[in-house]
Coordinates of C-alpha atoms in Angstrom, one line a residue:
Chain J
D1 CA -1.4 14.9 4.5
S2 CA -1.7 13.0 1.3
G3 CA -5.0 14.6 -0.1
V4 CA -6.6 11.5 0.2
T5 CA -9.8 11.4 2.5
Q6 CA -11.6 8.5 4.0
T7 CA -14.6 8.1 6.2
P8 CA -15.2 6.7 8.8
K9 CA -12.0 6.5 10.5
H10 CA -13.4 4.0 12.9
L11 CA -16.1 1.5 12.2
I12 CA -17.8 -1.2 14.8
T13 CA -20.3 -3.4 13.4
A14 CA -21.7 -6.8 14.0
T15 CA -21.7 -9.8 11.8
G16 CA -23.9 -10.4 9.2
Q17 CA -24.2 -6.3 9.0
R18 CA -23.6 -4.2 5.9
V19 CA -21.0 -1.1 5.9
T20 CA -19.9 1.6 3.3
L21 CA -16.4 3.0 3.1
R22 CA -16.1 6.1 1.3
C23 CA -13.1 7.7 -0.1
S24 CA -12.3 11.1 -1.8
P25 CA -8.9 10.8 -4.1
R26 CA -6.7 13.7 -4.6
S27 CA -7.6 16.7 -6.7
G28 CA -6.9 15.7 -10.4
D29 CA -6.4 11.9 -9.5
L30 CA -8.7 9.8 -11.8
S31 CA -7.8 6.4 -10.6
V32 CA -8.9 5.2 -7.1
Y33 CA -7.7 1.9 -5.5
W34 CA -8.8 0.0 -2.3
Y35 CA -6.5 -1.9 -0.4
Q36 CA -6.9 -4.4 2.9
Q37 CA -4.6 -4.5 5.7
S38 CA -4.7 -7.5 8.1
L39 CA -2.4 -9.4 10.5
D40 CA -2.7 -12.7 8.6
Q41 CA -2.9 -11.6 4.9
G42 CA -0.8 -8.4 4.8
L43 CA -1.8 -5.6 2.5
Q44 CA -3.8 -7.1 -0.2
F45 CA -5.0 -5.3 -3.5
L46 CA -8.7 -5.4 -3.6
I47 CA -9.8 -3.1 -6.8
Q48 CA -9.0 -0.2 -8.7
Y49 CA -11.4 2.2 -10.4
Y50 CA -10.1 4.4 -13.1
N51 CA -12.5 7.7 -14.5
G52 CA -15.7 5.7 -13.3
E53 CA -15.0 2.3 -15.0
E54 CA -13.3 -0.8 -12.8
R55 CA -9.8 -1.3 -14.1
A56 CA -8.6 -4.2 -12.2
K57 CA -9.5 -6.6 -9.6
G58 CA -7.3 -8.4 -7.1
N59 CA -8.7 -10.8 -4.2
I60 CA -11.9 -9.0 -3.7
L61 CA -14.7 -11.2 -1.9
E62 CA -18.0 -11.7 -3.7
R63 CA -19.7 -10.0 -0.8
F64 CA -17.5 -7.0 -1.3
S65 CA -18.3 -4.5 -4.2
A66 CA -17.1 -0.6 -5.2
Q67 CA -18.0 2.0 -7.5
Q68 CA -16.5 5.2 -8.4
F69 CA -19.1 8.1 -8.8
P70 CA -18.8 10.7 -11.6
D71 CA -17.5 13.4 -9.1
L72 CA -14.5 10.7 -8.8
H73 CA -15.1 9.7 -5.4
S74 CA -15.6 5.9 -4.5
E75 CA -17.4 3.7 -2.2
L76 CA -16.6 0.4 -1.2
N77 CA -19.5 -1.9 0.1
L78 CA -19.0 -4.7 2.7
S79 CA -21.8 -7.3 3.0
S80 CA -22.9 -10.4 5.2
L81 CA -19.7 -9.2 7.3
E82 CA -17.7 -11.8 9.3
L83 CA -15.2 -11.9 11.9
G84 CA -12.5 -12.0 9.4
D85 CA -13.4 -8.7 7.5
S86 CA -12.1 -6.6 10.8
A87 CA -8.9 -4.8 9.5
L88 CA -7.6 -1.6 8.2
Y89 CA -9.2 -0.8 4.3
F90 CA -6.9 2.0 2.5
C91 CA -8.2 3.7 -0.1
A92 CA -5.3 5.4 -2.8
S93 CA -5.2 7.4 -5.7
S94 CA -3.2 8.1 -8.6
V95 CA -3.1 10.4 -12.1
G96 CA -3.5 7.7 -14.4
P97 CA -4.6 4.0 -14.8
R98 CA -1.3 3.0 -14.0
Q99 CA 0.6 5.5 -12.4
E100 CA 3.4 4.5 -10.3
T101 CA 3.2 6.4 -7.0
Q102 CA 0.1 5.8 -5.2
Y103 CA -1.1 8.3 -2.4
F104 CA -3.1 6.8 0.5
G105 CA -5.7 8.0 3.0
P106 CA -5.7 7.5 6.2
G107 CA -7.5 4.1 6.2
T108 CA -11.0 3.0 8.0
R109 CA -10.6 0.5 10.7
L110 CA -13.1 -1.6 10.8
L111 CA -14.1 -4.0 13.7
V112 CA -16.4 -6.8 13.0
L113 CA -18.1 -8.1 16.5
Chain Y
S1 CA -0.7 -13.9 -2.5
Q2 CA 2.1 -11.3 -1.9
Q3 CA 4.9 -10.9 -4.2
G4 CA 7.6 -10.1 -1.7
E5 CA 9.2 -11.1 1.4
E6 CA 11.2 -8.6 3.4
D7 CA 13.8 -9.1 5.7
P8 CA 14.3 -8.7 8.7
Q9 CA 10.7 -8.7 9.9
A10 CA 11.6 -6.6 12.8
L11 CA 14.8 -4.2 13.3
S12 CA 15.8 -2.4 16.5
I13 CA 18.8 -0.2 16.4
Q14 CA 19.9 3.0 18.0
E15 CA 19.9 6.6 17.0
G16 CA 22.7 7.6 14.5
E17 CA 23.1 4.0 13.3
N18 CA 22.3 3.2 9.8
A19 CA 19.2 0.4 9.2
T20 CA 19.1 -1.9 6.1
M21 CA 16.1 -3.8 5.2
N22 CA 15.8 -6.3 2.3
C23 CA 13.0 -7.0 -0.3
S24 CA 12.9 -9.9 -2.7
Y25 CA 9.9 -10.5 -5.2
K26 CA 9.1 -13.3 -7.4
T27 CA 8.1 -11.9 -11.1
S28 CA 9.5 -9.6 -13.6
I29 CA 8.7 -5.7 -12.5
N30 CA 8.9 -2.4 -14.1
N31 CA 9.5 -0.3 -10.8
L32 CA 9.7 -1.3 -7.4
Q33 CA 8.8 1.3 -4.7
W34 CA 9.4 1.7 -0.9
Y35 CA 6.4 3.0 1.3
R36 CA 6.6 3.8 5.0
Q37 CA 3.8 3.3 7.5
N38 CA 3.4 4.6 11.0
S39 CA 1.7 2.4 13.5
G40 CA -1.6 1.8 12.0
R41 CA -1.8 4.9 9.8
G42 CA -1.4 5.5 5.9
L43 CA 1.2 4.6 3.6
V44 CA 3.7 7.2 2.7
H45 CA 5.5 6.8 -0.5
L46 CA 9.0 7.2 -0.3
I47 CA 11.0 6.2 -3.3
L48 CA 10.6 4.4 -6.6
I49 CA 13.3 2.9 -8.5
R50 CA 12.7 1.6 -12.0
S51 CA 13.9 -1.9 -13.5
N52 CA 16.9 0.0 -15.5
E53 CA 18.3 1.3 -12.5
R54 CA 20.5 0.2 -9.9
E55 CA 20.6 2.8 -7.4
K56 CA 18.8 5.8 -6.2
H57 CA 19.1 8.3 -3.3
S58 CA 16.7 10.4 -1.6
G59 CA 17.9 13.0 1.6
R60 CA 19.0 10.0 4.2
L61 CA 17.5 7.2 1.7
R62 CA 19.6 4.9 -0.4
V63 CA 17.8 2.1 -2.6
T64 CA 19.4 -0.6 -4.8
L65 CA 17.6 -2.9 -7.2
D66 CA 19.2 -6.4 -8.5
T67 CA 16.9 -7.2 -11.1
S68 CA 19.2 -10.7 -11.7
K69 CA 18.6 -11.4 -8.4
K70 CA 14.9 -10.0 -8.0
S71 CA 15.7 -8.0 -4.8
S72 CA 16.3 -4.8 -3.6
S73 CA 17.3 -2.8 -0.2
L74 CA 16.7 0.1 1.5
L75 CA 19.2 1.9 3.6
I76 CA 18.3 4.6 6.2
T77 CA 21.6 6.2 7.1
A78 CA 21.8 8.1 10.6
S79 CA 18.6 6.8 11.7
R80 CA 16.3 9.2 14.1
A81 CA 13.7 8.0 16.4
A82 CA 10.7 9.4 14.4
D83 CA 12.2 6.5 11.3
T84 CA 10.4 4.5 13.8
A85 CA 7.6 2.9 11.6
S86 CA 7.2 -0.3 9.2
Y87 CA 8.7 -0.3 5.9
F88 CA 7.3 -1.9 2.8
C89 CA 8.4 -2.6 -0.7
A90 CA 5.6 -2.7 -3.3
T91 CA 5.8 -3.6 -6.9
D92 CA 4.0 -3.3 -9.9
G93 CA 1.6 -6.0 -11.1
P94 CA 1.0 -7.0 -14.7
Y95 CA 0.2 -5.0 -17.3
N96 CA -3.1 -6.1 -17.7
Q97 CA -3.9 -5.6 -14.0
G98 CA -4.1 -1.7 -14.1
G99 CA -2.0 -0.4 -11.6
K100 CA -2.1 -2.5 -8.7
L101 CA 0.5 -2.6 -6.1
I102 CA 1.6 -6.0 -4.7
F103 CA 3.3 -5.8 -1.2
G104 CA 5.8 -7.1 0.9
Q105 CA 4.9 -8.1 4.5
G106 CA 6.9 -5.3 5.6
T107 CA 9.8 -4.8 8.2
E108 CA 9.1 -3.0 11.6
L109 CA 12.2 -0.7 12.4
S110 CA 12.3 0.8 15.8
V111 CA 15.1 3.4 16.5
K112 CA 15.9 3.8 20.1
P113 CA 16.9 7.3 21.6

């Protein structure tokens, strides 16, 4: 158990819908990262927050947004969902803004029908 | 786009044999890490090697790094059925891109009892 929790574990929804994925980092970790894992793209970095502020941005679609709250949990919002958004979404956390080791949560499996 | 390429994509061995996986990357790095993923679950950090290190050991794991060739290898000795998983190498991104990790596409290891 990495200490990172993600909810929900599974999510099935329809195209055009909006969903929110939630992540709680390990106690004491200030950085939260979001990654997407799909068969065709592999593991892709989406976005990082550090102590409430956006720190780095990857190939995140404009339909996707994220935030980190004062209690350090984070939410990833996916809107206008398309079939191609079906993937595993992982949250990871680390102590600092550029800490080497990241601790991954169990992931949220999103299926868009 | 992904930084690393891993070789082989899949590897099948018998219990007790050694397994070697290779990773190549494109740009200069500060460190390289190996992660393990069991069938669609979260990633588990295995080992980190810094750019000024050439070899590192952790239990049955041995990692080498050749920065001149931009490549790394992970050796698992005396493999067990429980080692069956996907193994990913990950490199750190440019300094101005926070703590993002750039993953290879992974090697799927199957250890037969």
